[in-house]
């Protein structure tokens, strides 16, 4: 358990990172891979890429709810950066959790120190929501597994060194045949692909990659066939809650910015804030923000307590993504033309809220899950 002092220091580090590495200027302009690598390396040097990694593996060993707070704070400035930092840390977390330390130490110190960047690849050009339909094939050989296939829409794939890749080991076996492997970008048979990402995906270095005869050694099997699907579903509740927390962060920051603007912008002889009709959009946002915060808090707590979190995680994500989708554009509108300036994050947050409805389970997939759990 962390002392209040060490947690306070960690939050101070987080604030320092935001001040040093997330200025509006550094979030503008064309995509720059070197800049994004440097940003994650800096996050690592501030201890932000190992928040949930156990102390004995060199991490901070904090509870899940602290990771959700990290996601929320970073996304208030930029959703893409938040996703990039969290996704790299997921790799350190999973590798240190599931592999023997003699194997995981090949990557974990590098991921925690910022020399290595990680990402997790489930999605393919032909399979997103329907994860059991992936066709990247892993064929057992004498000394390992030969991987063949293509992944798409993977956060950090433009710059990552260590990839957790989900692949099918038995065509037609669906979930039961899926295994997961640690893949290194520097090895033969790995090639990055898919430059055409949208601007919102830019700061998370989202791209694809191809595996052509890539050989993963036997000790690089993260999850054996039959276990990978189950473990992916177990960890997805955490992913859903941090995406919901990111939406809370974006909404919170948009509300703060719009309110501050309303206190200085004059129309018809008074500041915007004095016009009742103007204030109501902010009040509507504040209502949903509070409800989203409460749902995220309950879901994060359920994860920390090791209880049933599936239903709460799904509800938190549906509610928080919708709240961001509804209110960020309304808050941008409340700032008039000023809200469109890219020195503010609101335009980026509008697009990010849309992305948030897709990643780690689309709204429809979550509603399906919630409807199956319904007990009223
Ligand atoms: C910026 C960004 C970053 C991403 N990062 C990652 C990453 O790091 N790793 C990774 O593995 N993936 C990542 N993804 C992929 C993401 O997880 C998928 O986009 C998501 O799973 C949805 O899959 P899809 O886009 O193929 O949509 P599809 O599965 O093709 O679905 C299309 C639409 O139909 C709906 N739909 C599908 N099936 C049903 C059904 N049965 N009933 C009702 N509606 C349905 C969906 O909800 C969606 O609205 C990322 C995506 C984006 C945009």
Short mmCIF file of C-alpha atoms and ligand atoms in Angstrom, two decimals:
data_model
loop_
_atom_site.label_atom_id
_atom_site.label_comp_id
_atom_site.label_asym_id
_atom_site.label_seq_id
_atom_site.Cartn_x
_atom_site.Cartn_y
_atom_site.Cartn_z
CA UNK A 1 0.00 0.00 0.00
CA UNK A 2 1.36 3.44 -0.85
CA UNK A 3 1.77 6.15 1.73
CA UNK A 4 -0.12 9.38 1.16
CA UNK A 5 3.29 11.03 0.77
CA UNK A 6 4.48 8.80 -2.07
CA UNK A 7 1.12 9.16 -3.85
CA UNK A 8 1.30 12.94 -3.45
CA UNK A 9 4.79 12.94 -4.94
CA UNK A 10 3.61 10.78 -7.82
CA UNK A 11 0.76 13.22 -8.57
CA UNK A 12 3.29 16.07 -8.49
CA UNK A 13 5.35 14.19 -11.09
CA UNK A 14 2.22 13.83 -13.21
CA UNK A 15 1.62 17.59 -13.06
CA UNK A 16 5.27 18.21 -13.99
CA UNK A 17 4.93 15.95 -17.00
CA UNK A 18 1.78 17.78 -18.15
CA UNK A 19 3.55 21.14 -17.84
CA UNK A 20 6.73 20.01 -19.61
CA UNK A 21 5.46 17.66 -22.28
CA UNK A 22 1.91 18.67 -23.13
CA UNK A 23 2.03 22.33 -24.07
CA UNK A 24 -0.48 23.33 -26.80
CA UNK A 25 2.48 23.94 -29.19
CA UNK A 26 3.74 20.39 -28.71
CA UNK A 27 0.28 19.10 -29.64
CA UNK A 28 0.07 21.01 -32.90
CA UNK A 29 1.51 20.49 -36.36
CA UNK A 30 2.05 17.37 -38.43
CA UNK A 31 2.72 13.99 -36.85
CA UNK A 32 6.30 13.61 -35.67
CA UNK A 33 7.33 10.10 -34.58
CA UNK A 34 10.51 11.33 -32.84
CA UNK A 35 8.48 13.82 -30.80
CA UNK A 36 5.97 11.17 -29.73
CA UNK A 37 8.77 8.76 -28.74
CA UNK A 38 10.38 11.49 -26.68
CA UNK A 39 7.08 12.27 -24.99
CA UNK A 40 6.56 8.66 -23.87
CA UNK A 41 10.19 8.41 -22.75
CA UNK A 42 9.63 11.50 -20.62
CA UNK A 43 6.41 10.03 -19.19
CA UNK A 44 8.44 6.93 -18.28
CA UNK A 45 11.15 9.01 -16.61
CA UNK A 46 8.41 10.58 -14.46
CA UNK A 47 7.22 7.11 -13.42
CA UNK A 48 3.99 7.26 -15.45
CA UNK A 49 4.44 4.07 -17.50
CA UNK A 50 4.63 1.69 -14.56
CA UNK A 51 1.89 2.90 -12.28
CA UNK A 52 0.22 -0.51 -11.85
CA UNK A 53 3.32 -2.65 -12.39
CA UNK A 54 4.25 -4.46 -9.17
CA UNK A 55 7.02 -2.97 -7.02
CA UNK A 56 9.17 -6.11 -7.37
CA UNK A 57 9.21 -5.57 -11.14
CA UNK A 58 10.28 -1.94 -10.79
CA UNK A 59 6.83 -0.36 -11.08
CA UNK A 60 4.89 1.89 -8.73
CA UNK A 61 2.50 -0.89 -7.63
CA UNK A 62 -0.47 1.46 -7.33
CA UNK A 63 -4.10 0.33 -7.36
CA UNK A 64 -6.11 0.48 -10.58
CA UNK A 65 -7.94 3.65 -9.53
CA UNK A 66 -4.65 5.59 -9.71
CA UNK A 67 -4.17 4.42 -13.29
CA UNK A 68 -7.69 5.68 -14.06
CA UNK A 69 -6.77 9.06 -12.54
CA UNK A 70 -3.64 9.20 -14.71
CA UNK A 71 -5.75 8.46 -17.81
CA UNK A 72 -8.25 11.16 -16.82
CA UNK A 73 -5.64 13.85 -16.17
CA UNK A 74 -3.69 13.26 -19.39
CA UNK A 75 -6.83 13.04 -21.55
CA UNK A 76 -7.98 16.43 -20.26
CA UNK A 77 -5.06 17.78 -22.29
CA UNK A 78 -4.96 15.17 -25.04
CA UNK A 79 -6.75 11.82 -25.42
CA UNK A 80 -4.12 10.49 -27.84
CA UNK A 81 -1.21 11.09 -25.49
CA UNK A 82 -3.19 9.55 -22.65
CA UNK A 83 -3.88 6.45 -24.76
CA UNK A 84 -0.23 6.22 -25.83
CA UNK A 85 1.10 6.36 -22.26
CA UNK A 86 -1.52 3.96 -20.87
CA UNK A 87 -1.10 1.46 -23.72
CA UNK A 88 2.67 1.32 -23.31
CA UNK A 89 2.23 0.73 -19.61
CA UNK A 90 -0.32 -2.05 -20.27
CA UNK A 91 2.45 -4.01 -22.00
CA UNK A 92 4.82 -3.68 -19.02
CA UNK A 93 1.95 -4.68 -16.74
CA UNK A 94 0.87 -7.76 -18.73
CA UNK A 95 4.37 -9.01 -19.51
CA UNK A 96 5.49 -8.72 -15.87
CA UNK A 97 2.25 -10.31 -14.66
CA UNK A 98 2.12 -13.31 -16.98
CA UNK A 99 5.69 -14.23 -17.91
CA UNK A 100 8.44 -15.55 -15.63
CA UNK A 101 10.71 -12.69 -14.59
CA UNK A 102 13.70 -14.32 -16.36
CA UNK A 103 11.77 -13.71 -19.61
CA UNK A 104 9.85 -10.51 -18.79
CA UNK A 105 13.05 -8.70 -17.77
CA UNK A 106 14.01 -8.57 -21.47
CA UNK A 107 11.38 -5.85 -21.88
CA UNK A 108 10.01 -4.58 -18.57
CA UNK A 109 12.97 -2.38 -17.48
CA UNK A 110 13.06 -0.83 -20.98
CA UNK A 111 9.29 -0.18 -20.94
CA UNK A 112 9.47 1.38 -17.49
CA UNK A 113 12.56 3.42 -18.32
CA UNK A 114 11.20 4.73 -21.64
CA UNK A 115 13.80 3.02 -23.88
CA UNK A 116 11.07 0.74 -25.18
CA UNK A 117 7.47 1.49 -26.17
CA UNK A 118 4.71 -1.07 -26.15
CA UNK A 119 1.34 -1.71 -27.75
CA UNK A 120 -1.40 -4.36 -27.86
CA UNK A 121 -2.79 -5.68 -31.12
CA UNK A 122 -6.10 -7.47 -31.41
CA UNK A 123 -7.81 -5.60 -34.27
CA UNK A 124 -7.26 -6.52 -37.92
CA UNK A 125 -8.47 -5.00 -41.19
CA UNK A 126 -11.20 -7.70 -41.25
CA UNK A 127 -12.01 -8.08 -37.53
CA UNK A 128 -12.71 -5.48 -34.85
CA UNK A 129 -15.72 -6.01 -32.61
CA UNK A 130 -15.76 -9.69 -33.55
CA UNK A 131 -12.42 -10.47 -31.94
CA UNK A 132 -12.86 -14.24 -32.27
CA UNK A 133 -12.79 -13.79 -36.08
CA UNK A 134 -9.12 -12.70 -36.24
CA UNK A 135 -7.13 -14.47 -38.96
CA UNK A 136 -3.51 -13.65 -38.09
CA UNK A 137 -2.21 -17.18 -37.97
CA UNK A 138 0.30 -18.72 -35.55
CA UNK A 139 1.67 -22.08 -36.68
CA UNK A 140 3.72 -24.20 -34.27
CA UNK A 141 7.21 -25.01 -35.48
CA UNK A 142 9.99 -27.02 -33.87
CA UNK A 143 11.47 -24.03 -32.01
CA UNK A 144 8.57 -21.61 -31.67
CA UNK A 145 5.62 -20.15 -33.59
CA UNK A 146 5.53 -18.75 -37.13
CA UNK A 147 3.21 -15.71 -37.34
CA UNK A 148 1.51 -14.48 -40.50
CA UNK A 149 -1.10 -11.73 -40.81
CA UNK A 150 -1.97 -8.06 -40.55
CA UNK A 151 -3.11 -5.83 -37.69
CA UNK A 152 -4.78 -2.41 -38.01
CA UNK A 153 -5.67 0.56 -35.83
CA UNK A 154 -3.10 -0.16 -33.13
CA UNK A 155 -2.15 2.60 -30.69
CA UNK A 156 1.65 3.23 -30.64
CA UNK A 157 2.21 0.92 -33.64
CA UNK A 158 4.11 3.68 -35.47
CA UNK A 159 6.77 3.86 -32.79
CA UNK A 160 6.48 0.76 -30.60
CA UNK A 161 9.24 -1.79 -30.05
CA UNK A 162 7.27 -4.46 -28.16
CA UNK A 163 3.93 -5.71 -29.47
CA UNK A 164 1.47 -8.03 -27.71
CA UNK A 165 -0.07 -9.81 -30.67
CA UNK A 166 -3.20 -11.96 -30.57
CA UNK A 167 -3.28 -14.68 -33.22
CA UNK A 168 -5.32 -17.72 -34.19
CA UNK A 169 -3.55 -21.07 -33.79
CA UNK A 170 -6.27 -23.22 -35.33
CA UNK A 171 -8.35 -21.93 -38.21
CA UNK A 172 -12.05 -22.19 -37.42
CA UNK A 173 -11.49 -22.68 -33.68
CA UNK A 174 -12.65 -19.14 -32.81
CA UNK A 175 -11.97 -17.98 -29.25
CA UNK A 176 -10.61 -21.39 -28.19
CA UNK A 177 -7.71 -21.20 -30.67
CA UNK A 178 -6.48 -17.68 -29.90
CA UNK A 179 -3.05 -17.25 -28.30
CA UNK A 180 -1.00 -14.12 -27.56
CA UNK A 181 2.68 -13.53 -28.29
CA UNK A 182 5.34 -10.94 -27.50
CA UNK A 183 6.63 -9.62 -30.84
CA UNK A 184 9.66 -7.37 -31.34
CA UNK A 185 9.62 -4.79 -34.11
CA UNK A 186 13.37 -5.12 -34.70
CA UNK A 187 13.14 -8.76 -35.80
CA UNK A 188 12.82 -10.30 -39.26
CA UNK A 189 9.25 -10.70 -40.51
CA UNK A 190 7.87 -7.53 -38.89
CA UNK A 191 6.82 -4.52 -41.00
CA UNK A 192 4.84 -1.40 -40.04
CA UNK A 193 1.91 -0.36 -42.26
CA UNK A 194 -1.07 1.96 -42.59
CA UNK A 195 -0.03 5.59 -42.54
CA UNK A 196 -3.51 6.90 -43.15
CA UNK A 197 -4.62 7.67 -39.63
CA UNK A 198 -6.94 10.49 -38.71
CA UNK A 199 -5.67 13.56 -36.89
CA UNK A 200 -7.23 12.35 -33.64
CA UNK A 201 -5.19 9.18 -33.82
CA UNK A 202 -1.97 11.10 -34.44
CA UNK A 203 -0.76 11.70 -30.89
CA UNK A 204 -1.34 8.05 -30.08
CA UNK A 205 0.83 7.00 -33.08
CA UNK A 206 -1.96 4.71 -34.29
CA UNK A 207 -1.08 2.51 -37.27
CA UNK A 208 -0.97 -1.09 -38.44
CA UNK A 209 1.69 -3.72 -39.08
CA UNK A 210 2.28 -6.96 -40.97
CA UNK A 211 3.85 -10.19 -39.83
CA UNK A 212 5.32 -12.32 -42.59
CA UNK A 213 7.01 -15.44 -41.35
CA UNK A 214 7.87 -13.77 -38.02
CA UNK A 215 9.15 -16.37 -35.54
CA UNK A 216 8.16 -16.01 -31.88
CA UNK A 217 10.12 -18.26 -29.54
CA UNK A 218 8.30 -20.64 -27.21
CA UNK A 219 9.07 -18.49 -24.18
CA UNK A 220 7.48 -15.51 -25.95
CA UNK A 221 3.99 -17.02 -25.72
CA UNK A 222 2.19 -14.59 -23.40
CA UNK A 223 -1.07 -16.56 -23.29
CA UNK A 224 -1.40 -20.12 -24.57
CA UNK A 225 -4.16 -21.08 -27.04
CA UNK A 226 -7.49 -21.08 -25.22
CA UNK A 227 -6.28 -18.68 -22.51
CA UNK A 228 -5.71 -15.52 -24.56
CA UNK A 229 -9.36 -14.76 -25.27
CA UNK A 230 -10.32 -15.22 -21.61
CA UNK A 231 -7.44 -13.04 -20.38
CA UNK A 232 -8.21 -10.34 -22.96
CA UNK A 233 -11.80 -10.22 -21.70
CA UNK A 234 -10.61 -10.07 -18.09
CA UNK A 235 -8.38 -7.07 -18.76
CA UNK A 236 -10.89 -5.29 -20.96
CA UNK A 237 -12.95 -4.08 -17.98
CA UNK A 238 -9.95 -2.02 -16.86
CA UNK A 239 -9.58 -0.64 -20.39
CA UNK A 240 -13.25 0.33 -20.53
CA UNK A 241 -13.04 2.19 -17.24
CA UNK A 242 -9.91 4.14 -18.15
CA UNK A 243 -11.49 5.14 -21.48
CA UNK A 244 -14.51 6.34 -19.46
CA UNK A 245 -12.12 8.21 -17.14
CA UNK A 246 -10.52 9.84 -20.19
CA UNK A 247 -13.97 11.08 -21.26
CA UNK A 248 -14.48 12.52 -17.78
CA UNK A 249 -11.10 14.28 -18.14
CA UNK A 250 -12.00 15.74 -21.54
CA UNK A 251 -15.41 16.92 -20.36
CA UNK A 252 -14.04 18.38 -17.13
CA UNK A 253 -11.37 20.36 -18.99
CA UNK A 254 -13.81 21.55 -21.68
CA UNK A 255 -16.19 22.78 -18.97
CA UNK A 256 -13.37 24.58 -17.15
CA UNK A 257 -12.23 26.31 -20.34
CA UNK A 258 -15.76 27.32 -21.42
CA UNK A 259 -16.55 28.68 -17.96
CA UNK A 260 -13.35 30.73 -17.85
CA UNK A 261 -14.13 32.13 -21.30
CA UNK A 262 -17.69 32.98 -20.23
CA UNK A 263 -16.25 35.10 -17.42
CA UNK A 264 -14.30 37.36 -19.78
CA UNK A 265 -16.20 37.48 -23.08
CA UNK A 266 -18.70 40.36 -23.29
CA UNK A 267 -21.87 40.34 -25.41
CA UNK A 268 -24.75 42.81 -25.16
CA UNK A 269 -23.05 44.71 -22.37
CA UNK A 270 -22.31 41.83 -20.02
CA UNK A 271 -20.10 38.80 -19.75
CA UNK A 272 -21.49 35.60 -21.29
CA UNK A 273 -21.83 34.03 -17.86
CA UNK A 274 -24.46 36.64 -16.96
CA UNK A 275 -26.80 35.41 -19.73
CA UNK A 276 -29.07 32.75 -18.30
CA UNK A 277 -29.56 31.00 -21.64
CA UNK A 278 -25.77 30.71 -22.04
CA UNK A 279 -25.21 29.24 -18.58
CA UNK A 280 -27.60 26.33 -19.03
CA UNK A 281 -25.38 24.48 -21.50
CA UNK A 282 -22.69 24.47 -18.81
CA UNK A 283 -25.13 23.30 -16.16
CA UNK A 284 -26.26 20.40 -18.41
CA UNK A 285 -22.62 19.40 -18.88
CA UNK A 286 -21.97 19.62 -15.13
CA UNK A 287 -24.87 17.24 -14.39
CA UNK A 288 -23.58 14.51 -16.72
CA UNK A 289 -19.99 15.12 -15.66
CA UNK A 290 -20.87 14.44 -12.03
CA UNK A 291 -22.78 11.28 -12.95
CA UNK A 292 -19.94 10.04 -15.20
CA UNK A 293 -17.40 10.70 -12.43
CA UNK A 294 -19.49 8.70 -9.96
CA UNK A 295 -19.86 5.74 -12.35
CA UNK A 296 -16.13 5.72 -13.12
CA UNK A 297 -15.33 5.88 -9.41
CA UNK A 298 -17.65 2.91 -8.62
CA UNK A 299 -16.29 0.85 -11.52
CA UNK A 300 -12.63 1.60 -10.60
CA UNK A 301 -13.36 0.68 -7.00
CA UNK A 302 -14.95 -2.62 -8.08
CA UNK A 303 -11.78 -3.43 -10.04
CA UNK A 304 -9.57 -2.56 -7.06
CA UNK A 305 -11.66 -4.75 -4.77
CA UNK A 306 -11.46 -7.67 -7.22
CA UNK A 307 -15.25 -7.87 -7.39
CA UNK A 308 -17.59 -8.10 -10.37
CA UNK A 309 -16.74 -5.12 -12.56
CA UNK A 310 -17.99 -6.17 -16.00
CA UNK A 311 -21.41 -4.54 -15.79
CA UNK A 312 -20.25 -1.34 -14.08
CA UNK A 313 -17.32 -0.97 -16.49
CA UNK A 314 -19.63 -1.27 -19.49
CA UNK A 315 -22.13 1.21 -18.02
CA UNK A 316 -19.39 3.68 -17.09
CA UNK A 317 -18.00 3.62 -20.63
CA UNK A 318 -21.40 3.96 -22.35
CA UNK A 319 -22.39 6.85 -20.10
CA UNK A 320 -19.08 8.74 -20.08
CA UNK A 321 -18.47 8.48 -23.83
CA UNK A 322 -22.01 9.71 -24.54
CA UNK A 323 -21.60 12.55 -22.05
CA UNK A 324 -18.40 13.67 -23.79
CA UNK A 325 -19.99 13.24 -27.23
CA UNK A 326 -22.97 15.36 -26.22
CA UNK A 327 -21.39 18.10 -24.13
CA UNK A 328 -17.94 18.80 -25.58
CA UNK A 329 -19.47 20.12 -28.85
CA UNK A 330 -22.01 22.13 -26.79
CA UNK A 331 -19.22 23.70 -24.73
CA UNK A 332 -17.24 24.44 -27.88
CA UNK A 333 -20.35 26.12 -29.29
CA UNK A 334 -20.69 28.15 -26.09
CA UNK A 335 -17.29 29.69 -26.86
CA UNK A 336 -18.35 30.82 -30.33
CA UNK A 337 -15.55 30.92 -32.91
CA UNK A 338 -12.96 31.11 -30.14
CA UNK A 339 -13.63 27.47 -29.21
CA UNK A 340 -12.37 26.36 -32.62
CA UNK A 341 -8.83 27.62 -32.00
CA UNK A 342 -6.39 24.75 -31.80
CA UNK A 343 -4.68 26.31 -28.81
CA UNK A 344 -7.68 24.88 -26.94
CA UNK A 345 -8.19 21.10 -26.87
CA UNK A 346 -11.95 21.18 -27.58
CA UNK A 347 -11.83 20.34 -31.31
CA UNK A 348 -9.49 17.42 -30.54
CA UNK A 349 -11.77 16.32 -27.71
CA UNK A 350 -14.80 16.26 -30.06
CA UNK A 351 -13.06 13.78 -32.37
CA UNK A 352 -11.59 11.85 -29.43
CA UNK A 353 -15.03 11.36 -27.87
CA UNK A 354 -16.05 9.66 -31.12
CA UNK A 355 -12.99 7.39 -31.00
CA UNK A 356 -13.77 6.59 -27.37
CA UNK A 357 -17.12 5.08 -28.41
CA UNK A 358 -15.25 2.48 -30.51
CA UNK A 359 -12.08 1.46 -28.69
CA UNK A 360 -12.10 -1.36 -26.15
CA UNK A 361 -15.69 -2.29 -26.97
CA UNK A 362 -18.03 -0.18 -29.07
CA UNK A 363 -21.22 1.23 -27.53
CA UNK A 364 -23.29 -1.48 -29.26
CA UNK A 365 -21.06 -4.27 -27.91
CA UNK A 366 -21.37 -2.80 -24.42
CA UNK A 367 -25.14 -2.44 -24.63
CA UNK A 368 -25.24 -6.07 -25.70
CA UNK A 369 -23.20 -7.00 -22.62
CA UNK A 370 -25.36 -4.87 -20.29
CA UNK A 371 -28.57 -6.33 -21.74
CA UNK A 372 -27.29 -9.88 -21.12
CA UNK A 373 -26.51 -9.01 -17.49
CA UNK A 374 -29.87 -7.33 -16.85
CA UNK A 375 -31.46 -8.43 -13.61
CA UNK A 376 -34.26 -6.10 -12.60
C1 LIG B 1 -7.86 5.56 -32.76
C2 LIG B 1 -8.09 4.10 -32.58
C3 LIG B 1 -7.19 3.37 -31.82
C4 LIG B 1 -7.34 1.98 -31.65
N1 LIG B 1 -6.41 1.27 -30.93
C5 LIG B 1 -6.47 -0.09 -30.88
C6 LIG B 1 -5.42 -0.86 -30.23
O1 LIG B 1 -4.47 -0.30 -29.66
N2 LIG B 1 -5.49 -2.21 -30.29
C7 LIG B 1 -6.51 -2.88 -30.91
O2 LIG B 1 -6.49 -4.10 -30.93
N3 LIG B 1 -7.53 -2.18 -31.53
C8 LIG B 1 -7.52 -0.81 -31.52
N4 LIG B 1 -8.52 -0.09 -32.17
C9 LIG B 1 -9.59 -0.80 -32.84
C10 LIG B 1 -10.92 -0.75 -32.09
O3 LIG B 1 -10.85 -1.61 -30.98
C11 LIG B 1 -12.01 -1.16 -33.11
O4 LIG B 1 -12.20 -0.03 -33.95
C12 LIG B 1 -13.31 -1.58 -32.42
O5 LIG B 1 -13.13 -2.84 -31.82
C13 LIG B 1 -14.45 -1.67 -33.43
O6 LIG B 1 -14.10 -2.49 -34.50
P1 LIG B 1 -14.27 -1.97 -36.01
O7 LIG B 1 -13.77 -0.57 -36.11
O8 LIG B 1 -13.66 -2.98 -36.89
O9 LIG B 1 -15.83 -1.90 -36.22
P2 LIG B 1 -16.77 -3.14 -36.65
O10 LIG B 1 -16.56 -4.29 -35.74
O11 LIG B 1 -16.65 -3.35 -38.09
O12 LIG B 1 -18.20 -2.51 -36.33
C14 LIG B 1 -18.72 -1.43 -37.11
C15 LIG B 1 -19.93 -0.85 -36.38
O13 LIG B 1 -20.95 -1.83 -36.27
C16 LIG B 1 -21.30 -2.04 -34.92
N5 LIG B 1 -21.53 -3.49 -34.74
C17 LIG B 1 -20.68 -4.50 -35.03
N6 LIG B 1 -21.24 -5.68 -34.71
C18 LIG B 1 -22.46 -5.41 -34.20
C19 LIG B 1 -23.52 -6.20 -33.66
N7 LIG B 1 -23.43 -7.53 -33.53
N8 LIG B 1 -24.63 -5.57 -33.23
C20 LIG B 1 -24.76 -4.23 -33.29
N9 LIG B 1 -23.79 -3.42 -33.79
C21 LIG B 1 -22.66 -3.99 -34.23
C22 LIG B 1 -20.11 -1.55 -34.11
O14 LIG B 1 -20.49 -1.16 -32.80
C23 LIG B 1 -19.63 -0.40 -34.95
O15 LIG B 1 -20.39 0.75 -34.65
C24 LIG B 1 -8.42 1.30 -32.29
C25 LIG B 1 -9.34 2.05 -33.03
C26 LIG B 1 -9.20 3.42 -33.18
C27 LIG B 1 -10.21 4.18 -33.99
#
